[in-house]
Coordinates of C-alpha atoms in Angstrom, one line a residue:
M1 CA 115.0 101.3 76.2
A2 CA 112.9 104.2 75.0
A3 CA 110.0 102.1 76.3
R4 CA 111.3 102.1 79.9
N5 CA 112.0 105.8 79.6
T6 CA 108.4 106.4 78.5
A7 CA 107.1 104.1 81.3
R8 CA 109.2 105.9 83.9
K9 CA 107.9 109.2 82.6
R10 CA 104.3 108.1 82.9
A11 CA 104.8 106.6 86.3
F12 CA 106.2 109.9 87.4
Q13 CA 103.0 111.7 85.9
I14 CA 100.9 109.4 87.8
L15 CA 102.7 110.1 91.1
F16 CA 102.5 113.7 90.6
E17 CA 98.8 113.7 89.6
G18 CA 98.1 111.8 92.8
D19 CA 99.9 114.2 95.0
Q20 CA 98.3 117.2 93.2
R21 CA 94.6 115.7 93.6
G22 CA 95.4 114.3 97.1
V23 CA 94.3 110.8 96.0
G24 CA 96.2 107.5 96.1
V25 CA 98.5 106.7 93.2
Q26 CA 96.6 103.4 92.7
T27 CA 93.4 105.4 92.1
V28 CA 95.2 107.5 89.4
L29 CA 96.7 104.4 87.9
A30 CA 93.1 102.9 87.6
D31 CA 91.9 106.2 86.0
W32 CA 94.7 106.1 83.3
I33 CA 94.1 102.5 82.6
R34 CA 90.3 103.0 82.1
L35 CA 91.0 106.1 79.9
S36 CA 93.4 104.0 77.8
W37 CA 90.6 101.6 77.3
D38 CA 87.8 104.2 76.7
D39 CA 89.8 106.6 74.5
T40 CA 91.7 105.3 71.5
R41 CA 93.9 108.5 71.5
Q42 CA 95.3 107.6 75.1
P43 CA 98.2 105.2 74.9
P44 CA 97.9 102.2 77.1
V45 CA 99.5 102.1 80.4
S46 CA 102.7 99.7 80.1
E47 CA 103.3 96.8 82.5
Y48 CA 106.4 98.6 83.7
T49 CA 104.6 101.8 84.5
M50 CA 102.1 99.7 86.4
E51 CA 105.0 98.0 88.3
L52 CA 106.6 101.3 89.2
V53 CA 103.3 102.9 90.5
E54 CA 102.3 99.8 92.4
G55 CA 105.8 99.3 93.9
Y56 CA 105.9 102.8 95.0
A57 CA 102.5 102.5 96.5
Q58 CA 103.4 99.5 98.4
H59 CA 106.5 101.3 100.0
A60 CA 105.3 104.8 100.1
R61 CA 105.5 105.3 103.8
R62 CA 109.1 104.0 104.0
I63 CA 110.1 105.9 100.8
D64 CA 109.0 109.2 102.3
E65 CA 110.7 108.5 105.5
L66 CA 114.0 107.8 103.7
I67 CA 113.6 110.9 101.5
A68 CA 113.0 113.1 104.6
Q69 CA 116.0 111.5 106.2
Y70 CA 118.4 112.2 103.5
S71 CA 117.0 115.5 102.2
V72 CA 119.2 117.8 104.3
G73 CA 117.3 121.1 105.0
W74 CA 114.2 120.1 103.1
T75 CA 111.0 118.6 104.6
L76 CA 108.6 116.7 102.3
D77 CA 106.0 119.3 102.2
R78 CA 108.4 122.1 101.5
M79 CA 109.9 120.3 98.4
P80 CA 108.5 121.2 95.1
V81 CA 105.8 118.6 94.0
V82 CA 107.8 117.6 90.9
D83 CA 110.9 117.0 92.7
R84 CA 109.3 115.2 95.5
N85 CA 107.6 112.8 93.0
I86 CA 110.8 112.2 91.1
L87 CA 112.7 111.4 94.2
R88 CA 109.8 109.0 95.2
L89 CA 109.8 107.2 92.0
G90 CA 113.7 107.0 91.9
A91 CA 114.0 105.8 95.6
Y92 CA 111.5 103.0 94.7
E93 CA 113.4 101.9 91.6
L94 CA 116.9 102.2 93.4
I95 CA 116.0 100.3 96.4
W96 CA 113.3 97.7 95.6
A97 CA 113.5 97.2 91.7
D98 CA 116.5 95.2 90.6
G99 CA 116.0 95.4 86.8
T100 CA 117.8 98.7 86.1
P101 CA 121.4 99.6 87.0
D102 CA 121.7 102.6 89.4
A103 CA 123.5 104.9 87.1
V104 CA 120.5 104.4 84.5
V105 CA 117.9 105.3 87.2
L106 CA 119.9 108.3 88.4
D107 CA 120.3 109.6 85.0
E108 CA 116.5 109.2 84.3
M109 CA 115.7 111.2 87.6
V110 CA 117.9 114.0 86.4
Q111 CA 116.3 113.9 82.9
L112 CA 112.9 114.1 84.5
A113 CA 113.9 117.1 86.6
K114 CA 115.4 118.8 83.6
E115 CA 112.2 118.2 81.5
F116 CA 109.5 118.9 84.2
S117 CA 111.2 121.0 87.0
T118 CA 113.6 124.1 87.5
D119 CA 117.2 124.6 86.5
E120 CA 118.3 123.7 90.1
S121 CA 116.2 120.6 90.4
P122 CA 118.6 118.0 88.5
S123 CA 121.2 118.6 91.2
F124 CA 118.7 118.6 94.0
V125 CA 117.1 115.3 93.1
N126 CA 120.6 113.8 92.6
G127 CA 121.6 114.7 96.1
P128 CA 119.2 112.6 98.3
A129 CA 119.3 109.8 95.7
G130 CA 122.9 109.1 96.4
P131 CA 122.5 107.1 99.5
F132 CA 119.8 104.9 98.0
Q133 CA 122.5 103.4 95.8
G134 CA 124.4 101.7 98.6
P135 CA 127.5 102.1 100.5
E136 CA 129.8 101.7 97.5
A137 CA 128.4 104.9 95.9
L138 CA 129.4 107.0 98.9
A139 CA 133.0 106.1 98.3
A140 CA 132.7 107.5 94.7
P141 CA 130.3 110.6 94.7
G142 CA 128.9 111.4 91.5
R143 CA 129.4 108.0 89.9
G144 CA 126.8 105.4 89.3
V145 CA 127.2 101.9 90.8
R146 CA 126.8 98.6 89.2
Q147 CA 124.5 96.4 90.9
D148 CA 126.6 93.5 92.1
A149 CA 125.4 90.5 94.1
S150 CA 126.1 92.2 97.4
T151 CA 124.2 95.3 96.7
R152 CA 121.2 93.2 95.5
A153 CA 121.4 91.2 98.6
K154 CA 121.3 94.3 100.8
R155 CA 118.4 95.6 99.0
R156 CA 116.5 92.3 99.5
R157 CA 117.2 92.5 103.3
A158 CA 116.0 96.2 103.2
R159 CA 112.8 95.1 101.4
S160 CA 112.2 92.3 104.1
D161 CA 112.9 94.6 106.9
T162 CA 111.1 97.7 105.9
A163 CA 108.6 97.5 108.5
A164 CA 111.3 97.5 111.2
G165 CA 111.9 101.2 111.0
P166 CA 115.0 103.4 110.1
S167 CA 117.5 101.0 111.3
A168 CA 116.3 98.6 108.6
F169 CA 117.8 100.8 105.8
P170 CA 121.3 99.2 105.3
Y171 CA 122.9 102.2 104.1
P172 CA 124.4 105.0 106.2

């Protein structure tokens, strides 16, 4: 799983760079891919990194709405850039990507916060990410939830209804 960890870290770095430069993440992704072809010292961008970045880009507006909704006392523009982009990546992966158990995604978010942000950031990014796990997670705070068939079905419905607005998000 080290490859996924690295891919997730690189996807976070691409989101962060796009946010800092004020350009779309797909532009940054294209730059990273081009650099990996032009510079043999630059490692190639993995398929999973591309999937995460492109998935986020596809749902960016909805992801930001959800983060704003569940980040009590914090607006997106007030959040530290690192934390905001960890939440963006994690929200995409928890809601739309089905390949990784929620507990693993949450752990990876916390690890990214520990590595790239402040001492308070791990608990901060874990807070708003909780509702992205599904209703089962609300019954057992702090515990990861295995993605069962009903959770995956709810996520598929959320994906298909994302244009419908806040009521389309199936979790409280």
